[in-house]
Amino acid sequence: MSAVDPLLIGILFFSAILGGLIRRLSGFGGALIMSPLLMWFFPVPFFIPIVMSAELLGGLWLSTQWKVNKEDMPSLYRMWVLAAILLPFGIFLGEAVPIAVLKITTGIVVIAFSIFLLVRVNLAIKLSAFRDSLAGGLSGILLGSCGIGGPPVALYLNASGLQFERSRALLSQFVSGVCLLAIVAASVLGGGIAWLPWLLFALPAYFFGMYLAKILLQRRDLSASFIKTFCLYLLIVNAAFNLAVLAVL
């Protein structure tokens, strides 16, 4: 870690607060906020462990409140296995593709994912071993290359018609598991643990964002529909801002 850089620290604080806020509200989305912003300032293999460490610790805390249903555990294990297998491929892909292409791809994925959930397309597909594996594998590739791994599984669970509380717990646990995988893979394949000192800034900010979300939930009786809509619009605004900056530059 170099000498104190107020800009980098400020960006990290801002993104981590928003990341913690949206993760606490919806069960996912922290990386969707943090990764597109940090991608401007850090190499992909460097910022992935920073983001994933925050998401992992946040997920461990949430797991004490959101329990995965026993019948959903096989799906969770299958998604973890395929994500672990394909995550290294995603990291190699991310290093081979120009950073501008990654930024554009990440922004488009986040916006398309958010709009799809906002329009509430009712696909009514059933959970299956094949679909579990496919969603997990796609998440592994996306996480390794762009630093975001939730959209494929979130879309899959949303299309399955599971209750919000049930799908939120399953998604949050999946995200926590792939975070640990991503930290190990990015550190081994990306070149070490030089990212560790940045956790001194990222983790307090992330948990402060989760604390703000807790206050928001305590002060107002927010419906599941409102929470989902708010988080998705926040993702769209963040991704659109990053794409606009890229276009200007």
PDB file of C-alpha atoms in Angstrom:
ATOM      1  CA  MET A   1       0.000   0.000   0.000  1.00  0.00           C
ATOM      2  CA  SER A   2       1.468   3.316  -1.034  1.00  0.00           C
ATOM      3  CA  ALA A   3       1.343   6.624   0.827  1.00  0.00           C
ATOM      4  CA  VAL A   4      -2.082   7.829   1.835  1.00  0.00           C
ATOM      5  CA  ASP A   5      -4.086   8.657  -1.276  1.00  0.00           C
ATOM      6  CA  PRO A   6      -7.241  10.576  -0.274  1.00  0.00           C
ATOM      7  CA  LEU A   7      -8.950   9.914  -3.611  1.00  0.00           C
ATOM      8  CA  LEU A   8      -8.512   6.141  -3.468  1.00  0.00           C
ATOM      9  CA  ILE A   9      -9.508   5.982   0.185  1.00  0.00           C
ATOM     10  CA  GLY A  10     -12.566   8.155  -0.480  1.00  0.00           C
ATOM     11  CA  ILE A  11     -13.675   6.000  -3.416  1.00  0.00           C
ATOM     12  CA  LEU A  12     -13.168   2.850  -1.365  1.00  0.00           C
ATOM     13  CA  PHE A  13     -15.144   4.282   1.570  1.00  0.00           C
ATOM     14  CA  PHE A  14     -17.989   5.440  -0.662  1.00  0.00           C
ATOM     15  CA  SER A  15     -18.292   2.175  -2.572  1.00  0.00           C
ATOM     16  CA  ALA A  16     -18.025   0.049   0.579  1.00  0.00           C
ATOM     17  CA  ILE A  17     -20.756   2.001   2.386  1.00  0.00           C
ATOM     18  CA  LEU A  18     -23.121   1.588  -0.555  1.00  0.00           C
ATOM     19  CA  GLY A  19     -22.105  -2.060  -0.861  1.00  0.00           C
ATOM     20  CA  GLY A  20     -22.897  -2.791   2.782  1.00  0.00           C
ATOM     21  CA  LEU A  21     -26.189  -0.902   2.546  1.00  0.00           C
ATOM     22  CA  ILE A  22     -27.500  -2.849  -0.432  1.00  0.00           C
ATOM     23  CA  ARG A  23     -26.211  -6.215   0.860  1.00  0.00           C
ATOM     24  CA  ARG A  24     -28.045  -5.789   4.153  1.00  0.00           C
ATOM     25  CA  LEU A  25     -31.272  -4.815   2.424  1.00  0.00           C
ATOM     26  CA  SER A  26     -31.434  -7.413  -0.328  1.00  0.00           C
ATOM     27  CA  GLY A  27     -28.961 -10.187   0.502  1.00  0.00           C
ATOM     28  CA  PHE A  28     -26.749  -9.456  -2.511  1.00  0.00           C
ATOM     29  CA  GLY A  29     -25.489  -6.546  -4.583  1.00  0.00           C
ATOM     30  CA  GLY A  30     -22.498  -5.356  -2.573  1.00  0.00           C
ATOM     31  CA  ALA A  31     -20.064  -6.410  -5.276  1.00  0.00           C
ATOM     32  CA  LEU A  32     -22.344  -4.985  -7.987  1.00  0.00           C
ATOM     33  CA  ILE A  33     -21.846  -1.579  -6.405  1.00  0.00           C
ATOM     34  CA  MET A  34     -18.214  -1.849  -5.356  1.00  0.00           C
ATOM     35  CA  SER A  35     -16.581  -3.642  -8.284  1.00  0.00           C
ATOM     36  CA  PRO A  36     -17.589  -1.231 -11.106  1.00  0.00           C
ATOM     37  CA  LEU A  37     -16.247   1.704  -9.070  1.00  0.00           C
ATOM     38  CA  LEU A  38     -13.027   0.082  -7.885  1.00  0.00           C
ATOM     39  CA  MET A  39     -12.309  -1.207 -11.383  1.00  0.00           C
ATOM     40  CA  TRP A  40     -11.265   2.355 -12.287  1.00  0.00           C
ATOM     41  CA  PHE A  41      -8.450   2.385  -9.738  1.00  0.00           C
ATOM     42  CA  PHE A  42      -7.283  -1.177  -9.076  1.00  0.00           C
ATOM     43  CA  PRO A  43      -6.399  -4.188 -11.249  1.00  0.00           C
ATOM     44  CA  VAL A  44      -9.149  -6.822 -11.282  1.00  0.00           C
ATOM     45  CA  PRO A  45      -7.198  -9.524  -9.361  1.00  0.00           C
ATOM     46  CA  PHE A  46      -6.293  -6.860  -6.755  1.00  0.00           C
ATOM     47  CA  PHE A  47      -9.724  -5.431  -5.959  1.00  0.00           C
ATOM     48  CA  ILE A  48     -11.609  -8.756  -6.061  1.00  0.00           C
ATOM     49  CA  PRO A  49     -10.207  -9.928  -2.662  1.00  0.00           C
ATOM     50  CA  ILE A  50     -11.009  -6.517  -1.127  1.00  0.00           C
ATOM     51  CA  VAL A  51     -14.631  -6.674  -2.256  1.00  0.00           C
ATOM     52  CA  MET A  52     -15.000 -10.366  -1.488  1.00  0.00           C
ATOM     53  CA  SER A  53     -13.564 -10.018   2.030  1.00  0.00           C
ATOM     54  CA  ALA A  54     -16.204  -7.411   2.859  1.00  0.00           C
ATOM     55  CA  GLU A  55     -18.948  -9.506   1.286  1.00  0.00           C
ATOM     56  CA  LEU A  56     -17.781 -12.638   3.096  1.00  0.00           C
ATOM     57  CA  LEU A  57     -17.709 -11.091   6.554  1.00  0.00           C
ATOM     58  CA  GLY A  58     -21.025  -9.364   5.927  1.00  0.00           C
ATOM     59  CA  GLY A  59     -22.517 -12.656   4.774  1.00  0.00           C
ATOM     60  CA  LEU A  60     -21.281 -14.494   7.851  1.00  0.00           C
ATOM     61  CA  TRP A  61     -23.061 -11.966  10.029  1.00  0.00           C
ATOM     62  CA  LEU A  62     -26.247 -12.186   7.954  1.00  0.00           C
ATOM     63  CA  SER A  63     -26.187 -15.979   8.100  1.00  0.00           C
ATOM     64  CA  THR A  64     -27.082 -15.764  11.785  1.00  0.00           C
ATOM     65  CA  GLN A  65     -30.341 -14.069  10.779  1.00  0.00           C
ATOM     66  CA  TRP A  66     -31.152 -15.594   7.393  1.00  0.00           C
ATOM     67  CA  LYS A  67     -31.209 -19.391   7.520  1.00  0.00           C
ATOM     68  CA  VAL A  68     -31.195 -21.432   4.316  1.00  0.00           C
ATOM     69  CA  ASN A  69     -34.034 -23.944   4.176  1.00  0.00           C
ATOM     70  CA  LYS A  70     -32.889 -27.528   4.551  1.00  0.00           C
ATOM     71  CA  GLU A  71     -34.391 -28.500   1.179  1.00  0.00           C
ATOM     72  CA  ASP A  72     -32.369 -25.750  -0.539  1.00  0.00           C
ATOM     73  CA  MET A  73     -28.972 -26.990   0.683  1.00  0.00           C
ATOM     74  CA  PRO A  74     -28.346 -29.404  -2.254  1.00  0.00           C
ATOM     75  CA  SER A  75     -28.882 -26.522  -4.695  1.00  0.00           C
ATOM     76  CA  LEU A  76     -26.452 -24.389  -2.717  1.00  0.00           C
ATOM     77  CA  TYR A  77     -23.751 -27.076  -2.792  1.00  0.00           C
ATOM     78  CA  ARG A  78     -24.121 -27.651  -6.543  1.00  0.00           C
ATOM     79  CA  MET A  79     -23.828 -23.930  -7.277  1.00  0.00           C
ATOM     80  CA  TRP A  80     -20.728 -23.646  -5.093  1.00  0.00           C
ATOM     81  CA  VAL A  81     -19.001 -26.571  -6.805  1.00  0.00           C
ATOM     82  CA  LEU A  82     -19.449 -25.265 -10.362  1.00  0.00           C
ATOM     83  CA  ALA A  83     -18.522 -21.729  -9.316  1.00  0.00           C
ATOM     84  CA  ALA A  84     -15.290 -23.064  -7.801  1.00  0.00           C
ATOM     85  CA  ILE A  85     -14.436 -25.031 -10.945  1.00  0.00           C
ATOM     86  CA  LEU A  86     -14.955 -22.128 -13.368  1.00  0.00           C
ATOM     87  CA  LEU A  87     -13.743 -19.226 -11.218  1.00  0.00           C
ATOM     88  CA  PRO A  88     -10.054 -19.593 -12.263  1.00  0.00           C
ATOM     89  CA  PHE A  89     -11.117 -19.512 -15.919  1.00  0.00           C
ATOM     90  CA  GLY A  90     -12.903 -16.231 -15.229  1.00  0.00           C
ATOM     91  CA  ILE A  91      -9.759 -14.747 -13.680  1.00  0.00           C
ATOM     92  CA  PHE A  92      -7.651 -15.697 -16.711  1.00  0.00           C
ATOM     93  CA  LEU A  93     -10.348 -14.252 -18.977  1.00  0.00           C
ATOM     94  CA  GLY A  94     -10.382 -10.990 -17.030  1.00  0.00           C
ATOM     95  CA  GLU A  95      -6.607 -10.592 -17.371  1.00  0.00           C
ATOM     96  CA  ALA A  96      -6.725 -11.294 -21.118  1.00  0.00           C
ATOM     97  CA  VAL A  97      -9.488  -8.804 -21.963  1.00  0.00           C
ATOM     98  CA  PRO A  98      -8.776  -5.025 -22.136  1.00  0.00           C
ATOM     99  CA  ILE A  99      -9.961  -3.141 -19.053  1.00  0.00           C
ATOM    100  CA  ALA A 100     -12.250  -0.876 -21.122  1.00  0.00           C
ATOM    101  CA  VAL A 101     -14.080  -3.943 -22.411  1.00  0.00           C
ATOM    102  CA  LEU A 102     -14.458  -5.241 -18.856  1.00  0.00           C
ATOM    103  CA  LYS A 103     -15.883  -1.924 -17.673  1.00  0.00           C
ATOM    104  CA  ILE A 104     -18.425  -1.816 -20.487  1.00  0.00           C
ATOM    105  CA  THR A 105     -19.362  -5.463 -20.007  1.00  0.00           C
ATOM    106  CA  THR A 106     -19.768  -5.041 -16.256  1.00  0.00           C
ATOM    107  CA  GLY A 107     -21.970  -1.978 -16.657  1.00  0.00           C
ATOM    108  CA  ILE A 108     -24.181  -3.642 -19.255  1.00  0.00           C
ATOM    109  CA  VAL A 109     -24.535  -6.813 -17.171  1.00  0.00           C
ATOM    110  CA  VAL A 110     -25.569  -4.858 -14.062  1.00  0.00           C
ATOM    111  CA  ILE A 111     -28.084  -2.674 -15.927  1.00  0.00           C
ATOM    112  CA  ALA A 112     -29.597  -5.554 -17.902  1.00  0.00           C
ATOM    113  CA  PHE A 113     -29.809  -7.682 -14.767  1.00  0.00           C
ATOM    114  CA  SER A 114     -31.522  -4.893 -12.804  1.00  0.00           C
ATOM    115  CA  ILE A 115     -34.012  -4.023 -15.539  1.00  0.00           C
ATOM    116  CA  PHE A 116     -34.905  -7.680 -15.985  1.00  0.00           C
ATOM    117  CA  LEU A 117     -35.779  -7.968 -12.304  1.00  0.00           C
ATOM    118  CA  LEU A 118     -37.638  -4.647 -12.305  1.00  0.00           C
ATOM    119  CA  VAL A 119     -39.987  -5.662 -15.112  1.00  0.00           C
ATOM    120  CA  ARG A 120     -40.642  -8.865 -13.177  1.00  0.00           C
ATOM    121  CA  VAL A 121     -40.660 -11.286 -16.058  1.00  0.00           C
ATOM    122  CA  ASN A 122     -42.377 -14.423 -14.794  1.00  0.00           C
ATOM    123  CA  LEU A 123     -40.481 -17.377 -16.239  1.00  0.00           C
ATOM    124  CA  ALA A 124     -41.682 -19.775 -13.540  1.00  0.00           C
ATOM    125  CA  ILE A 125     -38.842 -22.278 -13.969  1.00  0.00           C
ATOM    126  CA  LYS A 126     -38.218 -24.990 -11.420  1.00  0.00           C
ATOM    127  CA  LEU A 127     -35.015 -25.572  -9.483  1.00  0.00           C
ATOM    128  CA  SER A 128     -33.063 -28.502 -10.898  1.00  0.00           C
ATOM    129  CA  ALA A 129     -29.572 -29.971 -10.596  1.00  0.00           C
ATOM    130  CA  PHE A 130     -28.658 -28.867 -14.123  1.00  0.00           C
ATOM    131  CA  ARG A 131     -29.914 -25.312 -13.639  1.00  0.00           C
ATOM    132  CA  ASP A 132     -28.183 -25.079 -10.247  1.00  0.00           C
ATOM    133  CA  SER A 133     -24.900 -26.070 -11.884  1.00  0.00           C
ATOM    134  CA  LEU A 134     -25.371 -23.723 -14.842  1.00  0.00           C
ATOM    135  CA  ALA A 135     -26.152 -20.705 -12.639  1.00  0.00           C
ATOM    136  CA  GLY A 136     -23.215 -21.472 -10.354  1.00  0.00           C
ATOM    137  CA  GLY A 137     -20.797 -21.922 -13.255  1.00  0.00           C
ATOM    138  CA  LEU A 138     -21.829 -18.672 -14.924  1.00  0.00           C
ATOM    139  CA  SER A 139     -21.433 -16.870 -11.597  1.00  0.00           C
ATOM    140  CA  GLY A 140     -17.913 -18.238 -11.221  1.00  0.00           C
ATOM    141  CA  ILE A 141     -16.886 -17.007 -14.665  1.00  0.00           C
ATOM    142  CA  LEU A 142     -18.442 -13.589 -14.142  1.00  0.00           C
ATOM    143  CA  LEU A 143     -16.954 -13.208 -10.675  1.00  0.00           C
ATOM    144  CA  GLY A 144     -13.449 -14.057 -11.814  1.00  0.00           C
ATOM    145  CA  SER A 145     -13.510 -11.765 -14.839  1.00  0.00           C
ATOM    146  CA  CYS A 146     -15.492  -8.758 -13.578  1.00  0.00           C
ATOM    147  CA  GLY A 147     -15.639  -9.035  -9.792  1.00  0.00           C
ATOM    148  CA  ILE A 148     -19.408  -9.622  -9.678  1.00  0.00           C
ATOM    149  CA  GLY A 149     -20.854 -13.085  -9.224  1.00  0.00           C
ATOM    150  CA  GLY A 150     -24.422 -12.695  -8.032  1.00  0.00           C
ATOM    151  CA  PRO A 151     -26.498 -11.904 -11.165  1.00  0.00           C
ATOM    152  CA  PRO A 152     -26.777 -15.401 -12.727  1.00  0.00           C
ATOM    153  CA  VAL A 153     -27.865 -16.996  -9.451  1.00  0.00           C
ATOM    154  CA  ALA A 154     -30.088 -14.042  -8.526  1.00  0.00           C
ATOM    155  CA  LEU A 155     -31.868 -14.246 -11.894  1.00  0.00           C
ATOM    156  CA  TYR A 156     -32.209 -17.996 -11.552  1.00  0.00           C
ATOM    157  CA  LEU A 157     -33.708 -17.824  -8.069  1.00  0.00           C
ATOM    158  CA  ASN A 158     -35.986 -14.952  -9.036  1.00  0.00           C
ATOM    159  CA  ALA A 159     -37.299 -16.934 -12.010  1.00  0.00           C
ATOM    160  CA  SER A 160     -37.874 -19.963  -9.793  1.00  0.00           C
ATOM    161  CA  GLY A 161     -40.639 -18.178  -7.923  1.00  0.00           C
ATOM    162  CA  LEU A 162     -39.180 -18.814  -4.460  1.00  0.00           C
ATOM    163  CA  GLN A 163     -40.417 -16.558  -1.684  1.00  0.00           C
ATOM    164  CA  PHE A 164     -38.264 -13.457  -1.245  1.00  0.00           C
ATOM    165  CA  GLU A 165     -37.063 -14.419   2.249  1.00  0.00           C
ATOM    166  CA  ARG A 166     -36.145 -17.920   1.107  1.00  0.00           C
ATOM    167  CA  SER A 167     -34.343 -16.844  -2.065  1.00  0.00           C
ATOM    168  CA  ARG A 168     -32.586 -13.996  -0.213  1.00  0.00           C
ATOM    169  CA  ALA A 169     -31.116 -16.402   2.338  1.00  0.00           C
ATOM    170  CA  LEU A 170     -30.023 -18.864  -0.362  1.00  0.00           C
ATOM    171  CA  LEU A 171     -28.479 -16.119  -2.489  1.00  0.00           C
ATOM    172  CA  SER A 172     -26.694 -14.550   0.475  1.00  0.00           C
ATOM    173  CA  GLN A 173     -25.161 -17.888   1.459  1.00  0.00           C
ATOM    174  CA  PHE A 174     -24.085 -18.572  -2.110  1.00  0.00           C
ATOM    175  CA  VAL A 175     -22.419 -15.160  -2.334  1.00  0.00           C
ATOM    176  CA  SER A 176     -20.581 -15.762   0.936  1.00  0.00           C
ATOM    177  CA  GLY A 177     -19.244 -19.090  -0.288  1.00  0.00           C
ATOM    178  CA  VAL A 178     -17.990 -17.818  -3.638  1.00  0.00           C
ATOM    179  CA  CYS A 179     -16.397 -14.851  -1.861  1.00  0.00           C
ATOM    180  CA  LEU A 180     -14.072 -17.201  -0.022  1.00  0.00           C
ATOM    181  CA  LEU A 181     -13.277 -19.009  -3.267  1.00  0.00           C
ATOM    182  CA  ALA A 182     -12.585 -15.715  -5.035  1.00  0.00           C
ATOM    183  CA  ILE A 183     -10.243 -14.460  -2.301  1.00  0.00           C
ATOM    184  CA  VAL A 184      -8.117 -17.595  -2.501  1.00  0.00           C
ATOM    185  CA  ALA A 185      -8.135 -17.811  -6.305  1.00  0.00           C
ATOM    186  CA  ALA A 186      -7.376 -14.123  -6.887  1.00  0.00           C
ATOM    187  CA  SER A 187      -4.559 -14.148  -4.318  1.00  0.00           C
ATOM    188  CA  VAL A 188      -2.953 -17.245  -5.815  1.00  0.00           C
ATOM    189  CA  LEU A 189      -3.485 -16.410  -9.477  1.00  0.00           C
ATOM    190  CA  GLY A 190      -3.332 -12.629  -9.141  1.00  0.00           C
ATOM    191  CA  GLY A 191      -0.054 -12.343  -7.315  1.00  0.00           C
ATOM    192  CA  GLY A 192      -0.174 -12.250  -3.557  1.00  0.00           C
ATOM    193  CA  ILE A 193      -1.769 -10.445  -0.630  1.00  0.00           C
ATOM    194  CA  ALA A 194      -0.792  -6.808  -1.211  1.00  0.00           C
ATOM    195  CA  TRP A 195      -4.517  -5.979  -1.014  1.00  0.00           C
ATOM    196  CA  LEU A 196      -4.748  -6.803   2.709  1.00  0.00           C
ATOM    197  CA  PRO A 197      -3.977  -3.302   4.119  1.00  0.00           C
ATOM    198  CA  TRP A 198      -6.903  -1.860   2.170  1.00  0.00           C
ATOM    199  CA  LEU A 199      -9.277  -3.862   4.347  1.00  0.00           C
ATOM    200  CA  LEU A 200      -8.549  -1.353   7.128  1.00  0.00           C
ATOM    201  CA  PHE A 201     -10.656   1.096   5.125  1.00  0.00           C
ATOM    202  CA  ALA A 202     -13.076  -1.214   3.308  1.00  0.00           C
ATOM    203  CA  LEU A 203     -14.393  -3.279   6.220  1.00  0.00           C
ATOM    204  CA  PRO A 204     -15.400  -0.449   8.608  1.00  0.00           C
ATOM    205  CA  ALA A 205     -17.114   1.387   5.751  1.00  0.00           C
ATOM    206  CA  TYR A 206     -18.925  -1.763   4.614  1.00  0.00           C
ATOM    207  CA  PHE A 207     -20.263  -2.512   8.077  1.00  0.00           C
ATOM    208  CA  PHE A 208     -21.248   1.119   8.508  1.00  0.00           C
ATOM    209  CA  GLY A 209     -23.371   0.734   5.364  1.00  0.00           C
ATOM    210  CA  MET A 210     -24.953  -2.382   6.850  1.00  0.00           C
ATOM    211  CA  TYR A 211     -25.632  -0.456  10.046  1.00  0.00           C
ATOM    212  CA  LEU A 212     -27.363   2.307   8.082  1.00  0.00           C
ATOM    213  CA  ALA A 213     -29.530  -0.317   6.373  1.00  0.00           C
ATOM    214  CA  LYS A 214     -30.417  -1.801   9.762  1.00  0.00           C
ATOM    215  CA  ILE A 215     -31.551   1.614  11.004  1.00  0.00           C
ATOM    216  CA  LEU A 216     -33.600   2.095   7.839  1.00  0.00           C
ATOM    217  CA  LEU A 217     -35.304  -1.266   8.299  1.00  0.00           C
ATOM    218  CA  GLN A 218     -36.042  -0.561  11.972  1.00  0.00           C
ATOM    219  CA  ARG A 219     -37.539   2.868  11.399  1.00  0.00           C
ATOM    220  CA  ARG A 220     -39.832   1.927   8.540  1.00  0.00           C
ATOM    221  CA  ASP A 221     -41.874  -1.139   7.747  1.00  0.00           C
ATOM    222  CA  LEU A 222     -40.415  -1.683   4.301  1.00  0.00           C
ATOM    223  CA  SER A 223     -42.033  -4.245   2.037  1.00  0.00           C
ATOM    224  CA  ALA A 224     -40.000  -6.812   0.118  1.00  0.00           C
ATOM    225  CA  SER A 225     -41.123  -5.168  -3.117  1.00  0.00           C
ATOM    226  CA  PHE A 226     -39.857  -1.743  -2.034  1.00  0.00           C
ATOM    227  CA  ILE A 227     -36.502  -3.143  -0.903  1.00  0.00           C
ATOM    228  CA  LYS A 228     -35.942  -4.943  -4.212  1.00  0.00           C
ATOM    229  CA  THR A 229     -36.978  -1.913  -6.272  1.00  0.00           C
ATOM    230  CA  PHE A 230     -34.800   0.494  -4.306  1.00  0.00           C
ATOM    231  CA  CYS A 231     -31.736  -1.745  -4.566  1.00  0.00           C
ATOM    232  CA  LEU A 232     -32.196  -2.346  -8.291  1.00  0.00           C
ATOM    233  CA  TYR A 233     -32.533   1.362  -9.084  1.00  0.00           C
ATOM    234  CA  LEU A 234     -29.418   2.034  -7.026  1.00  0.00           C
ATOM    235  CA  LEU A 235     -27.543  -0.552  -9.094  1.00  0.00           C
ATOM    236  CA  ILE A 236     -28.747   1.004 -12.358  1.00  0.00           C
ATOM    237  CA  VAL A 237     -27.709   4.520 -11.331  1.00  0.00           C
ATOM    238  CA  ASN A 238     -24.275   3.320 -10.243  1.00  0.00           C
ATOM    239  CA  ALA A 239     -23.661   1.331 -13.447  1.00  0.00           C
ATOM    240  CA  ALA A 240     -24.976   4.136 -15.670  1.00  0.00           C
ATOM    241  CA  PHE A 241     -22.663   6.626 -13.964  1.00  0.00           C
ATOM    242  CA  ASN A 242     -19.645   4.405 -14.609  1.00  0.00           C
ATOM    243  CA  LEU A 243     -20.575   3.949 -18.262  1.00  0.00           C
ATOM    244  CA  ALA A 244     -21.088   7.711 -18.651  1.00  0.00           C
ATOM    245  CA  VAL A 245     -17.642   8.415 -17.205  1.00  0.00           C
ATOM    246  CA  LEU A 246     -16.133   5.843 -19.535  1.00  0.00           C
ATOM    247  CA  ALA A 247     -17.865   7.453 -22.532  1.00  0.00           C
ATOM    248  CA  VAL A 248     -16.567  10.921 -21.582  1.00  0.00           C
ATOM    249  CA  LEU A 249     -13.014   9.695 -21.115  1.00  0.00           C
TER     250      LEU A 249
END
